[in-house]
Protein backbone atom coordinates (compact mmCIF):
# COMPACT_ATOMS: atom_id res chain seq x y z
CA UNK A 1 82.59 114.29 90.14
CA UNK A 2 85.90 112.52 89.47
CA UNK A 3 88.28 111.07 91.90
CA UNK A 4 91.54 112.61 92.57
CA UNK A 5 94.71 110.73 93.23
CA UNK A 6 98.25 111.18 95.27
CA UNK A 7 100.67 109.14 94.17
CA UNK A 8 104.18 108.62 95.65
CA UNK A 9 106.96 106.37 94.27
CA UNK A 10 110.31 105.00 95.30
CA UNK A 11 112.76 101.95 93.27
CA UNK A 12 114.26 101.40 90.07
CA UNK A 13 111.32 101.30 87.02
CA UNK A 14 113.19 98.44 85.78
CA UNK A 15 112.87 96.45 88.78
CA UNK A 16 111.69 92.72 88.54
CA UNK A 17 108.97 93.18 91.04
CA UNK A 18 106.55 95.97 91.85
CA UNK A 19 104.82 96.70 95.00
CA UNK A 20 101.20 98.74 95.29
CA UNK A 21 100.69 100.48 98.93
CA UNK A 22 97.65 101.64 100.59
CA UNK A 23 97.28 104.13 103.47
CA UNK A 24 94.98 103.87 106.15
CA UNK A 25 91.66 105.80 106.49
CA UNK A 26 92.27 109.55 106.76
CA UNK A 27 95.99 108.74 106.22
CA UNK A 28 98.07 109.42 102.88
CA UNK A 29 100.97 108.24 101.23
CA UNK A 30 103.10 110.29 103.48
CA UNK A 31 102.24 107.29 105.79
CA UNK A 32 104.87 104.97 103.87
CA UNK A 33 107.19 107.41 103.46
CA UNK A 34 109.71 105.40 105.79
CA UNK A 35 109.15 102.34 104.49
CA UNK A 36 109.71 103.14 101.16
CA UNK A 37 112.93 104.55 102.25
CA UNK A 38 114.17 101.22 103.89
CA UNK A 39 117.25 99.68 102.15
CA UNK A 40 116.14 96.30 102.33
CA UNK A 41 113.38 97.31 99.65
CA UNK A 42 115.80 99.09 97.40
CA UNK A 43 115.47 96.16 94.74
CA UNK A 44 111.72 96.62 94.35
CA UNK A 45 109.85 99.19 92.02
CA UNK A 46 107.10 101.34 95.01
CA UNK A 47 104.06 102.82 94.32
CA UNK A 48 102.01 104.55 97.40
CA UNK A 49 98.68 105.76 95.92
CA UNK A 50 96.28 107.34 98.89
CA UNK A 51 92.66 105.89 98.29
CA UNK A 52 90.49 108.86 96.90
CA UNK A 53 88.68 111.62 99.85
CA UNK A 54 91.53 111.28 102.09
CA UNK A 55 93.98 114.08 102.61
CA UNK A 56 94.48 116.01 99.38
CA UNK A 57 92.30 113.95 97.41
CA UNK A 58 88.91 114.24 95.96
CA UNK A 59 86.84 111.50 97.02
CA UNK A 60 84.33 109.16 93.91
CA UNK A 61 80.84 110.02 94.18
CA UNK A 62 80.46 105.65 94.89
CA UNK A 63 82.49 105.53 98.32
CA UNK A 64 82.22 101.81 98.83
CA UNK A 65 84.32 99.86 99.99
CA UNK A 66 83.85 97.76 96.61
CA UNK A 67 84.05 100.16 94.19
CA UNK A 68 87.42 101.29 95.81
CA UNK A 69 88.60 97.48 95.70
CA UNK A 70 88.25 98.13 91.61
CA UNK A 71 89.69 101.87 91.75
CA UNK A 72 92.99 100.45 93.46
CA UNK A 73 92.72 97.09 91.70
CA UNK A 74 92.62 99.25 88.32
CA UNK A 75 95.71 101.18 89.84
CA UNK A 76 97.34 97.92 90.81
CA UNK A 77 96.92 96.80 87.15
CA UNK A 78 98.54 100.28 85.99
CA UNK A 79 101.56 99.98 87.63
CA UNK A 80 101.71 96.21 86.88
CA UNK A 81 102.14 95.22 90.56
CA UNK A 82 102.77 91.76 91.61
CA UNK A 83 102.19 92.54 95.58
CA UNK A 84 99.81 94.62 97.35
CA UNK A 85 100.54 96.39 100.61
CA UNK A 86 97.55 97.72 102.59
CA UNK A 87 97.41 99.52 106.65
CA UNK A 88 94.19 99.38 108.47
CA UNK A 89 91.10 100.34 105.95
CA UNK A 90 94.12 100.16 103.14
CA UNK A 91 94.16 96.65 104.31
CA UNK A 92 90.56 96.28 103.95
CA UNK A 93 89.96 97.16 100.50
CA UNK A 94 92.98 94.65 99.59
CA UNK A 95 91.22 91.74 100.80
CA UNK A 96 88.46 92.83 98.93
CA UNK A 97 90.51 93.33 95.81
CA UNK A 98 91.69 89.04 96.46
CA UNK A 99 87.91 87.99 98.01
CA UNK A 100 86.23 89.67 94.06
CA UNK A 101 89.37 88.29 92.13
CA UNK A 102 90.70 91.24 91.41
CA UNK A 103 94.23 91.12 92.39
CA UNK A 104 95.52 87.74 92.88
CA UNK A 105 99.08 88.06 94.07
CA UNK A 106 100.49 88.27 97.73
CA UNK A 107 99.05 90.87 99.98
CA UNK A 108 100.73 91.96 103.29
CA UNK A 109 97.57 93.53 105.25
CA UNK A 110 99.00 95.70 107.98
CA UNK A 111 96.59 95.46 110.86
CA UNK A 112 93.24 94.97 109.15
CA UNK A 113 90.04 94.63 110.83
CA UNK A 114 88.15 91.04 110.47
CA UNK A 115 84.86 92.26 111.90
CA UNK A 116 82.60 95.00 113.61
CA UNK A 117 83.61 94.17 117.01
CA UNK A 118 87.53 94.29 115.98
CA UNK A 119 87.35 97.62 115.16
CA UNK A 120 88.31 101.03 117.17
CA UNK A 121 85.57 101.45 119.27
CA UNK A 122 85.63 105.68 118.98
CA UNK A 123 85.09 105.09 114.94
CA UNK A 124 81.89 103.13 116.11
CA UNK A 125 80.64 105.69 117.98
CA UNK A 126 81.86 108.70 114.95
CA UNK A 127 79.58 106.48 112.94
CA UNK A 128 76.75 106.46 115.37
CA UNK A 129 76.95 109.42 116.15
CA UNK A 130 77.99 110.51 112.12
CA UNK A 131 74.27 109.36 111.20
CA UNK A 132 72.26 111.80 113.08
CA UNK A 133 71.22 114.88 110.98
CA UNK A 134 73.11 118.21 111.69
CA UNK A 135 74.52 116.69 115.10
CA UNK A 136 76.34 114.40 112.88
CA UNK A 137 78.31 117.05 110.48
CA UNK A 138 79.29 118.82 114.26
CA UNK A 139 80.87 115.76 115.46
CA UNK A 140 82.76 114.74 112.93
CA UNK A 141 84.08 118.56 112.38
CA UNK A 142 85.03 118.29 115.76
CA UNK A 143 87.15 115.40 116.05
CA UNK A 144 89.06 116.61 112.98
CA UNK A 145 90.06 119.10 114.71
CA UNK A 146 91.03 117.39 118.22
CA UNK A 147 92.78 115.00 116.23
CA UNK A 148 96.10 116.50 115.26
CA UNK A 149 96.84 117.26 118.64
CA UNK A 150 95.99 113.70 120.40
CA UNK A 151 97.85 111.92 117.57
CA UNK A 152 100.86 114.41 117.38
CA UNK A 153 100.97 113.18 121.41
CA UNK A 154 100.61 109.47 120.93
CA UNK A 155 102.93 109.45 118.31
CA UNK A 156 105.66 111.15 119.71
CA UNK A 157 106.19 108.39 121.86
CA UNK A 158 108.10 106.45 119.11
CA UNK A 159 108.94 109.28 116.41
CA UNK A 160 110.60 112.43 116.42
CA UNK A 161 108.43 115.11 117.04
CA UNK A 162 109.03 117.02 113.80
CA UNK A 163 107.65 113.61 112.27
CA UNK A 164 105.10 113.07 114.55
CA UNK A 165 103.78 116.74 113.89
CA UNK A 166 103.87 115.90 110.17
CA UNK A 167 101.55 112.56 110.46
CA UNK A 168 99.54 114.71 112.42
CA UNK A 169 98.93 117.90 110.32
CA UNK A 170 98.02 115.02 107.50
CA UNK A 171 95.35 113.32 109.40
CA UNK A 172 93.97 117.00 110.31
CA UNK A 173 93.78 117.92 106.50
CA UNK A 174 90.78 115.39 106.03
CA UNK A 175 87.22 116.88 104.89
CA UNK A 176 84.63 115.92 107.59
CA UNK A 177 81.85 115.11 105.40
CA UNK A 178 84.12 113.13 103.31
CA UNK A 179 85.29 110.79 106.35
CA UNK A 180 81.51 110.68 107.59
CA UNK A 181 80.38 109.24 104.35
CA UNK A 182 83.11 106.61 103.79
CA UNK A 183 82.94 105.28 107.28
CA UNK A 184 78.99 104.89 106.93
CA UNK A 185 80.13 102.76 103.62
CA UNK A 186 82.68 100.86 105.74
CA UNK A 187 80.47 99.77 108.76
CA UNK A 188 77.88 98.83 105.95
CA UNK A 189 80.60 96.62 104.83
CA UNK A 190 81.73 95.44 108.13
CA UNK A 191 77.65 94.67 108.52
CA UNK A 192 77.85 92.36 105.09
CA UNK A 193 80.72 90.52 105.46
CA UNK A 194 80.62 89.19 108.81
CA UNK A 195 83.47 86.75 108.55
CA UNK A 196 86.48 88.09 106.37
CA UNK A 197 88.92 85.69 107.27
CA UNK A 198 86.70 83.21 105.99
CA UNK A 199 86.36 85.71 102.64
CA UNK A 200 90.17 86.34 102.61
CA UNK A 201 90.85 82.49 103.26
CA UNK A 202 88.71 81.58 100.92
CA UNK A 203 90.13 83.76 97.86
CA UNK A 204 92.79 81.50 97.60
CA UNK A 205 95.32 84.47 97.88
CA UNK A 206 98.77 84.65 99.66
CA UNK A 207 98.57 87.00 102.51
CA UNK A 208 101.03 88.29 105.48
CA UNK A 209 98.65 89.32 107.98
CA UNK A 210 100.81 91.93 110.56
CA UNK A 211 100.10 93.30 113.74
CA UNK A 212 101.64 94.95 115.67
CA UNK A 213 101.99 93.16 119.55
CA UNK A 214 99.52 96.21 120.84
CA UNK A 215 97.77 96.92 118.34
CA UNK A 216 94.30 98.74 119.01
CA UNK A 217 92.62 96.75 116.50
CA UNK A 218 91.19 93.84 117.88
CA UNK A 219 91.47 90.18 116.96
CA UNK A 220 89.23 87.22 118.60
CA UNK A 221 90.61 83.92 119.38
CA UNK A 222 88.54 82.40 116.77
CA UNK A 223 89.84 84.73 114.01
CA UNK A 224 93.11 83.99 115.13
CA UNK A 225 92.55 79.86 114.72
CA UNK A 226 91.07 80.55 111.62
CA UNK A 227 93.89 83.07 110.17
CA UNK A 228 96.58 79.70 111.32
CA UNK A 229 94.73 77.14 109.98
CA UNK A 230 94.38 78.69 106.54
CA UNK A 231 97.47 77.42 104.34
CA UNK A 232 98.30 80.43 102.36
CA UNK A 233 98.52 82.73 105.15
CA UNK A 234 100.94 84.02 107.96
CA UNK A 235 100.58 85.87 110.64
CA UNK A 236 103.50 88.11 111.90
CA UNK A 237 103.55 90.02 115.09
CA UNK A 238 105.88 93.45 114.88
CA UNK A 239 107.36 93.87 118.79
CA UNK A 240 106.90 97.04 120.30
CA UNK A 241 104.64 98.43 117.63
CA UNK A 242 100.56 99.29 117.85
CA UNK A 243 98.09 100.30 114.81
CA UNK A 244 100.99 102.33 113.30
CA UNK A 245 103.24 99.73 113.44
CA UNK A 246 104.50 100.71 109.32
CA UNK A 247 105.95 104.29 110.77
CA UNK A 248 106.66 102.71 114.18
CA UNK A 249 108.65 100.00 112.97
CA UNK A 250 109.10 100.53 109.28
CA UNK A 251 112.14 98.16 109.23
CA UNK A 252 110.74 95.38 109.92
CA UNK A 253 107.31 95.78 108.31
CA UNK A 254 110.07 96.02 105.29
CA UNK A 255 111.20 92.82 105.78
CA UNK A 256 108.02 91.55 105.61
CA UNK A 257 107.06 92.74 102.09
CA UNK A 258 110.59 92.07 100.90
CA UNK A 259 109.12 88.64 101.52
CA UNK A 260 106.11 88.88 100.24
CA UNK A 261 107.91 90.09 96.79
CA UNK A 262 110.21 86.95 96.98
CA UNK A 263 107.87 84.30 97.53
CA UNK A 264 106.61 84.71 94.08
């Protein structure tokens, strides 16, 4: 079965530089939809593409998080990018597209996750739990339901609620044996690469690495030494933003890949 793609875009065609985003897991382009609307990114040519199985989309029969590193590095290619924007497990598959040398411009990684113990500790469990035969389909059909409702309350904290009711209904739309694969993929992942900011240091890439200042995602101390010490990245830190710091604070996450697109 072939993958199925959503694809948003924003900028002049003609523009000198060309950005490729990446949503989160269970997320989809919607996600950037304020972003791409920020003035100070008017000069640069946007393409959102939502990785395959999430919202709309028809997921690859190879859900790894390796073969989507060449899906998006293909679509990177396509649309002749020269940066790479990814949130959360968006962020993920970018530093897998610079750790396999697939994509070797900048890449602003909007909270990623460095390790197993970094991550969400409720997707840990949905992946525990995800593995055990029948009990596993129940769970995760049950969460995808529940989740529209905790989400639409979280995120009305710091969007209106028409928008926050939008972000939800997209994050309900997800197919639960879809998610319950992808995430087995991704803590297999997690379990093999045991020290990504050695793998994304290592790549030789530019990178912004962005957090927001309460983010959920974890970071340890020695992560955080080894993400300063490297010399081709930076580390920013969006105030008063958590995981979904790119619709929480869109304006200055902007500024961030405006950089990003100039540095080249």
């Amino acid at each position: 079965m072939t993958e199925t793609w959503d694809v948003r875009r924003a900028g002049p065609a003609d523009a000198e530089r060309r950005v490729l985003m990446i949503p989160g897991g269970m997320c989809t382009t919607e996600f950037y939809a304020e972003i791409m609307a920020e003035p100070a990114l008017a000069e640069l040519e946007l393409t959102a593409v939502t990785m395959p199985g999430f919202g709309p989309t028809r997921a690859p029969a190879d859900v790894t998080m390796d073969n989507y590193a060449q899906l998006l590095a293909g679509r990177a290619a396509e649309a002749r990018s020269d940066v790479v924007v990814g949130h959360s497990l968006g962020a993920n598959v970018a530093i897998e597209m610079a750790a396999a040398g697939l994509f070797t411009g900048p890449v602003v990684l909007l909270s990623p996750t460095f390790s197993r113990g970094d991550e969400a500790t409720f997707l840990a469990v949905m992946d525990v739990l995800g593995r055990v035969p029948v009990l596993g389909g129940l769970v995760w059909s049950g969460m995808l339901k529940l989740l529209p409702k905790a989400m639409k309350k979280d995120m009305a904290r710091s969007l209106p609620p028409e928008r926050a009711q939008a972000l939800a209904e997209v994050l309900g739309s997800n197919d639960p044996a879809t998610c319950r694969r992808i995430v087995r993929r991704y803590y297999e992942y997690l379990d093999r690469h045991r020290a990504l900011v050695t793998r994304l240091c290592a790549s030789g890439v530019p990178a912004w690495v962005v957090r927001g200042d309460h983010d959920e995602i974890g970071l340890t101390d020695a992560e955080r030494d080894e993400l300063a010490a490297c010399p081709h990245i930076r580390m920013v830190t969006v105030p008063d933003a958590g995981h979904l710091l790119l619709v929480e604070q869109p304006a200055q996450v902007a500024e961030v890949v405006l950089a990003a697109s100039r540095s080249l």
